[in-house]
Short mmCIF file of C-alpha atoms in Angstrom, two decimals:
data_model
loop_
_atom_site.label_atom_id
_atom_site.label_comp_id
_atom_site.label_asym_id
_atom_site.label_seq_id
_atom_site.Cartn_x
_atom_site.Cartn_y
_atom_site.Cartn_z
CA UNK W 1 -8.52 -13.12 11.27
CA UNK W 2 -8.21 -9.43 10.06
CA UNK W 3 -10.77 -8.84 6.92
CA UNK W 4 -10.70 -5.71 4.81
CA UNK W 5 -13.28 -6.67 1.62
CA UNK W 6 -14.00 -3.92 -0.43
CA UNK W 7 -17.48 -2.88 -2.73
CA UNK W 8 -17.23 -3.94 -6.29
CA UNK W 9 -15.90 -2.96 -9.76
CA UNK W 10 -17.60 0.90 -10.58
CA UNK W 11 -18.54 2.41 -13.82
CA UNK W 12 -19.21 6.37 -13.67
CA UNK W 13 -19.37 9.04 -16.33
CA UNK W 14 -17.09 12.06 -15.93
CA UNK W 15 -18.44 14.20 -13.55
CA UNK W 16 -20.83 11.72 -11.58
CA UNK W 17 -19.64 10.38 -7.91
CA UNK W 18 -18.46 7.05 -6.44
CA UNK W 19 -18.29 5.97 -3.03
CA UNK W 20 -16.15 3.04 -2.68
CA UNK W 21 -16.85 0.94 0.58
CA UNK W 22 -14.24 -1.31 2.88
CA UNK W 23 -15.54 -3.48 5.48
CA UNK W 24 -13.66 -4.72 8.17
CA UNK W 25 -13.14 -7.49 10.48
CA UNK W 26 -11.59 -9.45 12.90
CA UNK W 27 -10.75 -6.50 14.82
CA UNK W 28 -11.97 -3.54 17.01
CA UNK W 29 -12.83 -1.07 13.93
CA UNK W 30 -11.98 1.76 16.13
CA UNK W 31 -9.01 0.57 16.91
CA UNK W 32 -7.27 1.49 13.97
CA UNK W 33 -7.14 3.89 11.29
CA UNK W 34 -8.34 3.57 7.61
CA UNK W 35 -5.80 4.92 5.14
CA UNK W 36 -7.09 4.55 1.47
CA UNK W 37 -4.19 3.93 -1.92
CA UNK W 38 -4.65 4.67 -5.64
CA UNK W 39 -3.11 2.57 -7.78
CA UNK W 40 -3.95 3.71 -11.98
CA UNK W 41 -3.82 1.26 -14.71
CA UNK W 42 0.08 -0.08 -15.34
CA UNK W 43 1.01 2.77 -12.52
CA UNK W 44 2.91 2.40 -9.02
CA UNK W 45 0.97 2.93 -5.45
CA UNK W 46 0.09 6.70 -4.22
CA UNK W 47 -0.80 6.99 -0.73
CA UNK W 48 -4.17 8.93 -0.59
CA UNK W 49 -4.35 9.75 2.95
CA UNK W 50 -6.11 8.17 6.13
CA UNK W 51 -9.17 8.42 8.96
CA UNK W 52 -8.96 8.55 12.34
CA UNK W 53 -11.50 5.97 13.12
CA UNK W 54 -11.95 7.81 16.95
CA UNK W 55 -12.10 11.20 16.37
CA UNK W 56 -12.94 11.31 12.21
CA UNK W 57 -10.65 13.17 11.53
CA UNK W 58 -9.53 13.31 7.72
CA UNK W 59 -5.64 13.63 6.82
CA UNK W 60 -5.42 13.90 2.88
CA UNK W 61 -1.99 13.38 0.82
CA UNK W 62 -1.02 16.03 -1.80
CA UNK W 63 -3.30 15.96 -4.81
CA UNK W 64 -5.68 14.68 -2.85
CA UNK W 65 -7.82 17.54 -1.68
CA UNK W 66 -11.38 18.46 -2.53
CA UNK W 67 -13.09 16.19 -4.37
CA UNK W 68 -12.09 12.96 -2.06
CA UNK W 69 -13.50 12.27 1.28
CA UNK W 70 -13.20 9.70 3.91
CA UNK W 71 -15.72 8.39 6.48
CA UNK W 72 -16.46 5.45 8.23
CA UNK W 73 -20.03 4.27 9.89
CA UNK W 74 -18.45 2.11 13.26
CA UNK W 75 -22.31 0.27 13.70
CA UNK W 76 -20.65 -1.54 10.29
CA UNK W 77 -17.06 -1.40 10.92
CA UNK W 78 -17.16 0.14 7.27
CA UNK W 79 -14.70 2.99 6.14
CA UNK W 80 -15.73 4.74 2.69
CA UNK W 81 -14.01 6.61 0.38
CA UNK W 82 -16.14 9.08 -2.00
CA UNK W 83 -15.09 10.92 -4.98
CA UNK W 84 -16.79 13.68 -6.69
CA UNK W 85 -16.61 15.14 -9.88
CA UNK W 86 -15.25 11.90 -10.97
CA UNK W 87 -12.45 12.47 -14.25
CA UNK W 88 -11.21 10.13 -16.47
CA UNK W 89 -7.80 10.63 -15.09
CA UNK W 90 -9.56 9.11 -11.35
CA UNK W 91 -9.87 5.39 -13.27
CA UNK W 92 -7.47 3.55 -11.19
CA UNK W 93 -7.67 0.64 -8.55
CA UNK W 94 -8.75 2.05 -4.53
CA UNK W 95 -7.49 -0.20 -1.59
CA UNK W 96 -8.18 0.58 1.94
CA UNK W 97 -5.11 -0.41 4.28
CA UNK W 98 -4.64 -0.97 7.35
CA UNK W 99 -0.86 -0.99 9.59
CA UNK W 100 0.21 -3.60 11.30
CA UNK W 101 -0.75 -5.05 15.03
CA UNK W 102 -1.21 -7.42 17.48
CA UNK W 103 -5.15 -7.84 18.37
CA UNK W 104 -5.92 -4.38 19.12
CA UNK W 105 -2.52 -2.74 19.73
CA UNK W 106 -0.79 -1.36 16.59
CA UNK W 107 2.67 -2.34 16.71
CA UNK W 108 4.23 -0.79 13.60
CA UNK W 109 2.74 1.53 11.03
CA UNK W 110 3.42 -0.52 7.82
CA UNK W 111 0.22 -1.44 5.90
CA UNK W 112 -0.15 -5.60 6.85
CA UNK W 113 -4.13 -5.99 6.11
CA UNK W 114 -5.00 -4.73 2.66
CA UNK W 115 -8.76 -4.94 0.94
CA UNK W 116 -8.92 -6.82 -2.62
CA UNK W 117 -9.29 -2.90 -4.38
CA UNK W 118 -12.16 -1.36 -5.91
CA UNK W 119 -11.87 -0.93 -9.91
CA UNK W 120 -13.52 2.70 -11.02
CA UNK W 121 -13.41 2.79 -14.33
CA UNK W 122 -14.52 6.55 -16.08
CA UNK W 123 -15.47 6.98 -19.21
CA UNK W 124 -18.36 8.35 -21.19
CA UNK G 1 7.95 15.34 0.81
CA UNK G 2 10.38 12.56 1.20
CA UNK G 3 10.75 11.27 -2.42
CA UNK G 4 11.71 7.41 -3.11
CA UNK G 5 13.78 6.42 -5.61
CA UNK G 6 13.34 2.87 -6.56
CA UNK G 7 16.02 1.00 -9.19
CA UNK G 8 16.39 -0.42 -11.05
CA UNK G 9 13.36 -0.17 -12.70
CA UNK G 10 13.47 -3.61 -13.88
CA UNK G 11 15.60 -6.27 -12.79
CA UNK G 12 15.95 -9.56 -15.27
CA UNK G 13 17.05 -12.81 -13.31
CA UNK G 14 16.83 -16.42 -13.15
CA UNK G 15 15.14 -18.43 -10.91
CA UNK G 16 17.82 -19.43 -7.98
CA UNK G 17 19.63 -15.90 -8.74
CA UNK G 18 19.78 -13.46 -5.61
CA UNK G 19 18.36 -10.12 -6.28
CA UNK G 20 19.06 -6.80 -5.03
CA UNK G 21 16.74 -3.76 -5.17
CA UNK G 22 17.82 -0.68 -4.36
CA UNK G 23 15.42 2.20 -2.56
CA UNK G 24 16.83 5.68 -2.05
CA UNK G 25 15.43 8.55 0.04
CA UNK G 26 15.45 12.19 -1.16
CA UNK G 27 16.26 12.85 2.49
CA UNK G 28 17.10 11.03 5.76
CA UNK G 29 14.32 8.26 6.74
CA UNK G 30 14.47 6.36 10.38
CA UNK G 31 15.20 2.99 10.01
CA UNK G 32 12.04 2.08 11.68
CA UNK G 33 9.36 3.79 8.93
CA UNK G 34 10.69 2.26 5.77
CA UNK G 35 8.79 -1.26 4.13
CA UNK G 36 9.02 -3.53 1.29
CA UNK G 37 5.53 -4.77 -0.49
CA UNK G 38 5.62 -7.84 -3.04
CA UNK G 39 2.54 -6.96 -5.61
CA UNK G 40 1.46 -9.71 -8.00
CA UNK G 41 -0.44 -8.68 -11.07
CA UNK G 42 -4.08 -8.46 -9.85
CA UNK G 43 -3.29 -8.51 -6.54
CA UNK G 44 -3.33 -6.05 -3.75
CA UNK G 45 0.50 -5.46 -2.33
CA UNK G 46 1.80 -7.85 0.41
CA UNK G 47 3.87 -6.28 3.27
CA UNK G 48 7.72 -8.17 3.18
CA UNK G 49 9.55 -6.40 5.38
CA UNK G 50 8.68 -3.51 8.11
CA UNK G 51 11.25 -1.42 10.02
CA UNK G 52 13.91 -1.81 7.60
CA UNK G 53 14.90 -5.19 8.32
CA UNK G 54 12.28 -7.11 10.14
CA UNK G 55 10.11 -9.96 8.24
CA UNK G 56 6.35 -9.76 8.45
CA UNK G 57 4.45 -12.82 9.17
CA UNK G 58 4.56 -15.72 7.42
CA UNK G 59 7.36 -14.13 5.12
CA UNK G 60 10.06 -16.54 4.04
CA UNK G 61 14.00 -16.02 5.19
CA UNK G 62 14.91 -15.87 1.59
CA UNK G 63 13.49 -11.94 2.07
CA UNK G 64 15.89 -9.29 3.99
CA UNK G 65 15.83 -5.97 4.64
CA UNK G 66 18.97 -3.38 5.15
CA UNK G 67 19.63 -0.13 5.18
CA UNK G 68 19.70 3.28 6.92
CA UNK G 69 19.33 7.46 6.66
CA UNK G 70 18.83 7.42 2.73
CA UNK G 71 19.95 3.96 1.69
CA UNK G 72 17.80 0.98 1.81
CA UNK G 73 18.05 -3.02 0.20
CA UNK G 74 16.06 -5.89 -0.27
CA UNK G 75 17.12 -8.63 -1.04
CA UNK G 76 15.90 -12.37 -2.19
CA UNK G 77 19.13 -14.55 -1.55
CA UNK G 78 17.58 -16.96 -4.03
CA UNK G 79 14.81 -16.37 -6.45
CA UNK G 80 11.76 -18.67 -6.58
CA UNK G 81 8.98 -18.81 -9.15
CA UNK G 82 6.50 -17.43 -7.26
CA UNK G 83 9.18 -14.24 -6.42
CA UNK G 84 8.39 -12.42 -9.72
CA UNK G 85 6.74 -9.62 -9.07
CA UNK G 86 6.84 -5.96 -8.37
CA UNK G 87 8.75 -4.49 -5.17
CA UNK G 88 7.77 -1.23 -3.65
CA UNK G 89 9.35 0.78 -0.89
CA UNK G 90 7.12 3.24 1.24
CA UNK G 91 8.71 5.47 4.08
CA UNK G 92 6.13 6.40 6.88
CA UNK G 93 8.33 8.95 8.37
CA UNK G 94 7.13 11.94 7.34
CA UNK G 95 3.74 11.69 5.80
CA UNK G 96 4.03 8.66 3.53
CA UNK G 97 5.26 7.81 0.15
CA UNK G 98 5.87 4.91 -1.95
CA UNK G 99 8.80 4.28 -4.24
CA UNK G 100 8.03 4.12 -8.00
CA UNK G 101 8.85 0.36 -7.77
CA UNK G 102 10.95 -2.42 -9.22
CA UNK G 103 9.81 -5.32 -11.39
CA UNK G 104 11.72 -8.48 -10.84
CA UNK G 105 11.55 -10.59 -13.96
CA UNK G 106 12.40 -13.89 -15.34
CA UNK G 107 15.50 -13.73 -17.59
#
């Protein structure tokens, strides 16, 4: 069965970095892309952006430019998702998701598989 | 960006009741790129409904989808315990967004 478990709770000072990990299974990684979701404390869902697992290629919603970055390491079937520069106003809950398919073959592009979220809590 | 308007914000039934949430697009969406997700506090979302209308697995008939161009529905014909939650939309047909979502209450 599809498996998206995610790195643990995070505790970073303003300005340090996180790098939140998702590691899948029960599929061919490369098969599908990564898309990542922020979800702050008592807020709705913001789509973040996604990776092309094949080529790497980055996509990146508004307001999500320059300090976040996606990659993925296929030997681990592991997507990350790093922020710099981390502010307080980045404290929020990160899920990877993943759409919807049959084995191998994405069928429709709604987000079926999600990871438990990743907790990043800044503060000084 | 395709902006989603999700109301109403809060919807206060009881158990048994049917509910009807309401998702509106700040410009035309295809049928086929517009879900429903069920989030439970703690919880990561749970896909409902994909392509406007169509159940995801394992998703009871209670659940349907309607809607077209700028209009879109869910609706539980009859509210179970475990039902109370929040309800987003998200549109995947240009870019993505996600509604700002409804919370379905107990009255």
């Amino acid at each position: 069965q599809v498996q998206l478990v995610q790195s643990g709770s995070e505790l970073k000072k303003p300005g340090a970095s996180v790098k939140v990990s998702c590691k899948a299974s029960g599929y061919t990684f490369t098969s599908y892309a990564m898309n990542w979701v922020r979800q702050a404390p008592g807020q709705g869902l913001e789509w973040m952006g996604w990776i092309n697992t094949n080529s790497g290629d980055p996509t990146y919603a508004q307001g999500f430019t320059g300090r976040f970055v996606f990659s993925f390491d296929t030997s681990v079937s592991t997507a990350y998702l790093q922020i710099s520069s981390l502010m307080p106003e980045d404290t929020a809950v990160y899920y990877c998701a993943r759409v919807g398919g049959v084995g191998d073959t994405p069928i429709f592009k709604d987000f079926e598989y999600w990871g438990q979220g990743t907790l990043v809590t800044v503060s000084s | 960006e395709i902006v989603l308007t999700q109301s109403p914000g809060t919807l206060s039934l009881s158990p048994g009741e049917r509910a009807t949430l309401s998702c509106r697009a700040s410009q035309s969406v295809s049928s086929s790129y517009l879900g429903w997700y069920q989030q439970k506090p703690g919880q990561a979302p749970r896909l409902l409904i994909y392509g406007a209308s169509s159940r995801a697995t394992g998703i009871p008939d209670r659940f349907s989808g309607s809607g077209s161009g700028t209009d879109f529905t869910l609706t539980i014909s009859r509210l179970e315990p475990d039902d109370f939650a929040v309800y987003y939309c998200q549109q995947h047909g240009s870019s993505r967004t996600f509604g700002g979502g409804t919370k379905v209450e107990i009255k």
